[in-house]
Coordinates of C-alpha atoms and ligand atoms in Angstrom, one line a residue:
X11 CA 93.8 89.4 143.9
X12 CA 91.1 87.1 142.9
X13 CA 93.2 84.0 142.2
X14 CA 95.4 82.0 144.5
X15 CA 99.1 82.6 143.8
X16 CA 100.6 79.5 142.2
X17 CA 103.3 78.0 144.5
X18 CA 106.6 77.7 142.7
X19 CA 108.4 80.1 140.5
X20 CA 108.0 77.6 137.7
X21 CA 104.2 77.6 138.1
X22 CA 104.2 81.4 138.2
X23 CA 106.3 81.5 135.0
X24 CA 103.6 79.4 133.3
X25 CA 100.9 81.8 134.5
X26 CA 102.9 84.9 133.4
X27 CA 103.5 83.4 130.0
X28 CA 99.7 82.8 129.6
X29 CA 99.0 86.4 130.7
X30 CA 101.6 87.7 128.2
X31 CA 100.1 85.6 125.4
X32 CA 96.6 86.9 126.2
X33 CA 97.7 90.5 126.3
X34 CA 99.6 90.1 123.0
X35 CA 96.5 88.6 121.4
X36 CA 94.3 91.5 122.6
X37 CA 96.8 94.0 121.3
X38 CA 97.0 92.0 118.0
X39 CA 100.7 91.7 118.3
X40 CA 102.8 88.6 117.6
X41 CA 103.6 86.9 120.9
X42 CA 107.2 86.4 119.8
X43 CA 107.8 90.2 119.7
X44 CA 107.5 90.3 123.5
X45 CA 110.3 89.1 125.7
X46 CA 110.1 88.3 129.4
X47 CA 113.1 89.4 131.5
X48 CA 113.0 87.5 134.8
X49 CA 114.3 90.0 137.3
X50 CA 116.5 87.9 139.6
X51 CA 118.1 90.6 141.8
X52 CA 118.5 89.3 145.4
X53 CA 117.6 85.7 144.3
X54 CA 120.0 82.8 144.7
X55 CA 121.1 80.3 142.1
X56 CA 118.7 77.8 143.6
X57 CA 115.8 80.2 143.0
X58 CA 116.9 80.9 139.5
X59 CA 117.9 77.5 138.1
X60 CA 114.3 76.0 138.1
X61 CA 113.3 78.8 135.7
X62 CA 116.1 78.1 133.4
X63 CA 115.1 74.5 133.3
X64 CA 111.6 75.7 132.3
X65 CA 113.1 77.4 129.3
X66 CA 113.4 81.0 130.7
X67 CA 116.5 82.6 129.0
X68 CA 116.5 86.3 129.8
X69 CA 117.4 87.4 133.3
X70 CA 117.6 90.9 134.8
X71 CA 120.0 92.1 137.5
X72 CA 120.6 95.5 138.9
X73 CA 124.1 95.2 140.4
X74 CA 127.4 94.5 138.7
X75 CA 128.9 93.0 141.8
X76 CA 126.0 90.7 142.6
X77 CA 126.0 89.5 139.0
X78 CA 129.7 88.8 139.0
X79 CA 129.4 86.6 142.0
X80 CA 126.2 84.8 141.1
X81 CA 126.1 84.3 137.4
X82 CA 129.4 82.9 136.0
X83 CA 128.7 79.4 137.5
X84 CA 125.1 79.4 136.3
X85 CA 126.2 80.6 132.8
X86 CA 128.7 77.8 132.6
X87 CA 125.9 75.3 133.0
X88 CA 123.5 77.3 130.8
X89 CA 125.5 79.2 128.2
X90 CA 122.5 80.4 126.3
X91 CA 121.2 82.6 129.1
X92 CA 121.1 86.3 128.4
X93 CA 121.9 88.8 131.2
X94 CA 120.3 92.2 131.2
X95 CA 121.5 95.0 133.4
X96 CA 118.5 97.0 134.5
X97 CA 120.0 99.0 137.4
X98 CA 122.0 102.2 137.5
X99 CA 125.5 101.9 136.3
X100 CA 128.6 103.8 137.6
X101 CA 130.9 104.9 134.8
X102 CA 133.9 103.2 136.5
X103 CA 132.1 99.8 136.3
X104 CA 131.3 100.2 132.6
X105 CA 134.0 97.8 131.5
X106 CA 133.0 95.1 133.9
X107 CA 129.3 95.6 132.8
X108 CA 130.2 95.2 129.1
X109 CA 132.1 92.0 129.9
X110 CA 129.3 90.5 132.0
X111 CA 126.0 91.6 130.4
X112 CA 124.5 90.9 127.1
X113 CA 122.1 93.9 127.1
X114 CA 122.3 97.2 129.2
X115 CA 118.9 99.0 129.9
X116 CA 120.1 101.9 132.0
X117 CA 122.2 104.2 129.8
X118 CA 121.1 107.7 131.0
X119 CA 124.0 110.2 130.8
X120 CA 126.8 111.4 128.6
X121 CA 129.6 110.3 130.9
X122 CA 128.3 106.7 130.9
X123 CA 127.9 106.8 127.1
X124 CA 131.6 107.7 126.8
X125 CA 132.7 105.0 129.3
X126 CA 130.6 102.4 127.6
X127 CA 131.8 103.3 124.1
X128 CA 135.4 103.0 125.3
X129 CA 134.7 99.7 127.1
X130 CA 133.0 98.2 124.0
X131 CA 135.9 99.2 121.8
X132 CA 138.5 97.9 124.2
X133 CA 136.8 94.5 124.7
X134 CA 135.7 94.3 121.1
X135 CA 132.2 93.5 122.3
X136 CA 129.1 95.3 121.1
X137 CA 126.4 95.2 123.8
X138 CA 123.0 96.4 122.8
X139 CA 121.8 99.3 125.0
X140 CA 118.5 100.9 125.9
X141 CA 118.5 104.6 126.8
X142 CA 116.6 105.1 130.1
X143 CA 114.2 108.0 130.1
X144 CA 113.1 109.6 133.4
X145 CA 109.6 109.6 132.0
X146 CA 107.8 111.0 135.1
X147 CA 110.5 113.7 135.6
X148 CA 111.1 112.4 139.2
X149 CA 113.9 113.8 141.1
X150 CA 115.3 110.6 142.7
X151 CA 115.0 108.5 139.6
X152 CA 117.6 107.5 137.0
X153 CA 117.1 108.3 133.4
X154 CA 117.7 111.2 131.1
X155 CA 115.0 113.9 130.8
X156 CA 112.8 113.9 127.7
X157 CA 114.6 117.1 126.6
X158 CA 118.0 115.5 126.9
X159 CA 117.1 112.3 124.9
X160 CA 117.9 113.5 121.3
X161 CA 121.4 114.6 122.2
X162 CA 122.1 111.5 124.3
X163 CA 120.9 109.2 121.6
X164 CA 123.1 110.9 119.1
X165 CA 126.1 110.7 121.4
X166 CA 125.5 106.9 121.9
X167 CA 125.2 106.3 118.2
X168 CA 128.4 108.4 117.6
X169 CA 130.2 106.4 120.2
X170 CA 129.4 103.2 118.3
X171 CA 127.0 101.9 120.9
X172 CA 124.2 99.8 119.4
X173 CA 121.0 101.5 120.7
X174 CA 118.2 99.0 120.8
X175 CA 115.5 101.3 122.1
X176 CA 114.2 103.1 125.2
X177 CA 113.5 102.0 128.8
X178 CA 111.5 103.6 131.6
X179 CA 110.2 103.1 135.1
X180 CA 107.1 105.2 135.6
X181 CA 106.2 106.9 138.9
X182 CA 105.1 104.2 141.4
X183 CA 101.9 105.8 142.6
X184 CA 100.4 106.8 139.2
X185 CA 98.7 105.0 136.4
X186 CA 101.5 103.8 134.1
X187 CA 99.6 103.9 130.8
X188 CA 100.2 107.5 129.9
X189 CA 104.0 107.2 130.6
X190 CA 104.2 104.0 128.6
X191 CA 102.4 105.8 125.7
X192 CA 104.8 108.7 125.9
X193 CA 107.9 106.4 125.8
X194 CA 106.4 104.6 122.8
X195 CA 105.9 107.9 121.0
X196 CA 109.5 109.0 121.8
X197 CA 110.7 105.7 120.5
X198 CA 108.7 106.0 117.2
X199 CA 109.9 109.5 116.8
X200 CA 113.5 108.3 116.8
X201 CA 112.9 105.2 114.8
X202 CA 113.9 102.8 117.5
X203 CA 112.6 99.2 117.5
X204 CA 112.5 98.1 121.1
X205 CA 110.8 99.3 124.3
X206 CA 111.7 98.0 127.8
X207 CA 108.7 98.8 130.0
X208 CA 106.3 97.0 132.3
X209 CA 106.9 95.3 135.6
X210 CA 104.9 92.8 137.8
X211 CA 102.0 95.2 138.3
X212 CA 101.6 96.6 134.9
X213 CA 103.2 94.4 132.3
X214 CA 99.9 93.7 130.4
X215 CA 99.3 97.5 130.0
X216 CA 102.9 97.8 128.8
X217 CA 102.3 95.1 126.2
X218 CA 99.1 96.9 125.0
X219 CA 101.3 100.0 124.5
X220 CA 104.1 98.3 122.6
X221 CA 106.6 96.9 125.1
X222 CA 109.1 94.4 123.6
X223 CA 110.8 93.7 126.9
X224 CA 108.9 93.4 130.2
X225 CA 110.9 93.1 133.4
X226 CA 109.2 91.0 136.0
X227 CA 110.5 90.1 139.5
X228 CA 108.0 89.9 142.3
X229 CA 105.3 88.2 140.2
X230 CA 107.7 85.4 139.4
X231 CA 109.8 85.0 142.6
X232 CA 107.6 86.5 145.3
X233 CA 108.2 89.6 147.4
X234 CA 111.8 90.8 147.8
X235 CA 113.2 92.1 151.1
X236 CA 112.0 95.7 151.2
X237 CA 114.1 98.5 149.7
X238 CA 115.7 96.5 146.9
Ligands
PLP1 C1 113.3 95.4 140.4 C2 113.1 95.9 139.1 C3 112.0 95.4 138.3 C4 111.1 94.3 138.7 O1 110.1 94.8 139.5 P1 108.9 93.9 140.1 O2 107.9 94.9 140.5 O3 109.5 93.0 141.2 O4 108.4 93.1 138.9 C5 111.9 95.9 137.0 N1 112.7 96.9 136.5 C6 113.7 97.4 137.3 C7 114.5 98.5 136.7 C8 113.9 97.0 138.6 O5 114.8 97.5 139.3

């Protein structure tokens, strides 16, 4: 890195907003089409609140339990915060997830679609969802295969789930651009409006290729304990 890392999360937020703005401008896209999700998994309320005070509104978490213990108190103070689930979801936690989250990015299989459809109906709460695609066909990774996508998408729409768009996490060791481009193409093919792609190391590339939601953790809060 050529620049010194700014010190506080609030400083880093300002720097990331500037980089998002510059990338949007280069891509000739309106800046307001691109939303920053601050990935706050493992961070405490004390880490998070300064960002809310700087105007950050979208936050990403990967665990239902952690969110249930951390966010209700914060949300009481800041009711306009939007919580995005970005981690794998067990079908038996679908109802809790529908109650807690405003958007779910990790819908990747039929059993989960069924559980989410039932939960949304029961709670009378429509939570916009992204279908996660295992874009690099990696064995360990969540997401449906490219081949499964059309059927899963149809099942979600039939279940009354509002499908916002597609989400992916490209293979860690490879250049992300071709994977982002493929996700964008799949999204266009199915007439979907939103694309959740791009993290700390590649969000500018994702913006160039059409991301509407970038998910940034480390570049905002610093390194996480390894393995999370
Ligand atoms: C943790 C996580 C991120 C944020 O990753 P950083 O590299 O820390 O920006 C984004 N998306 C998902 C799905 C994650 O689990």
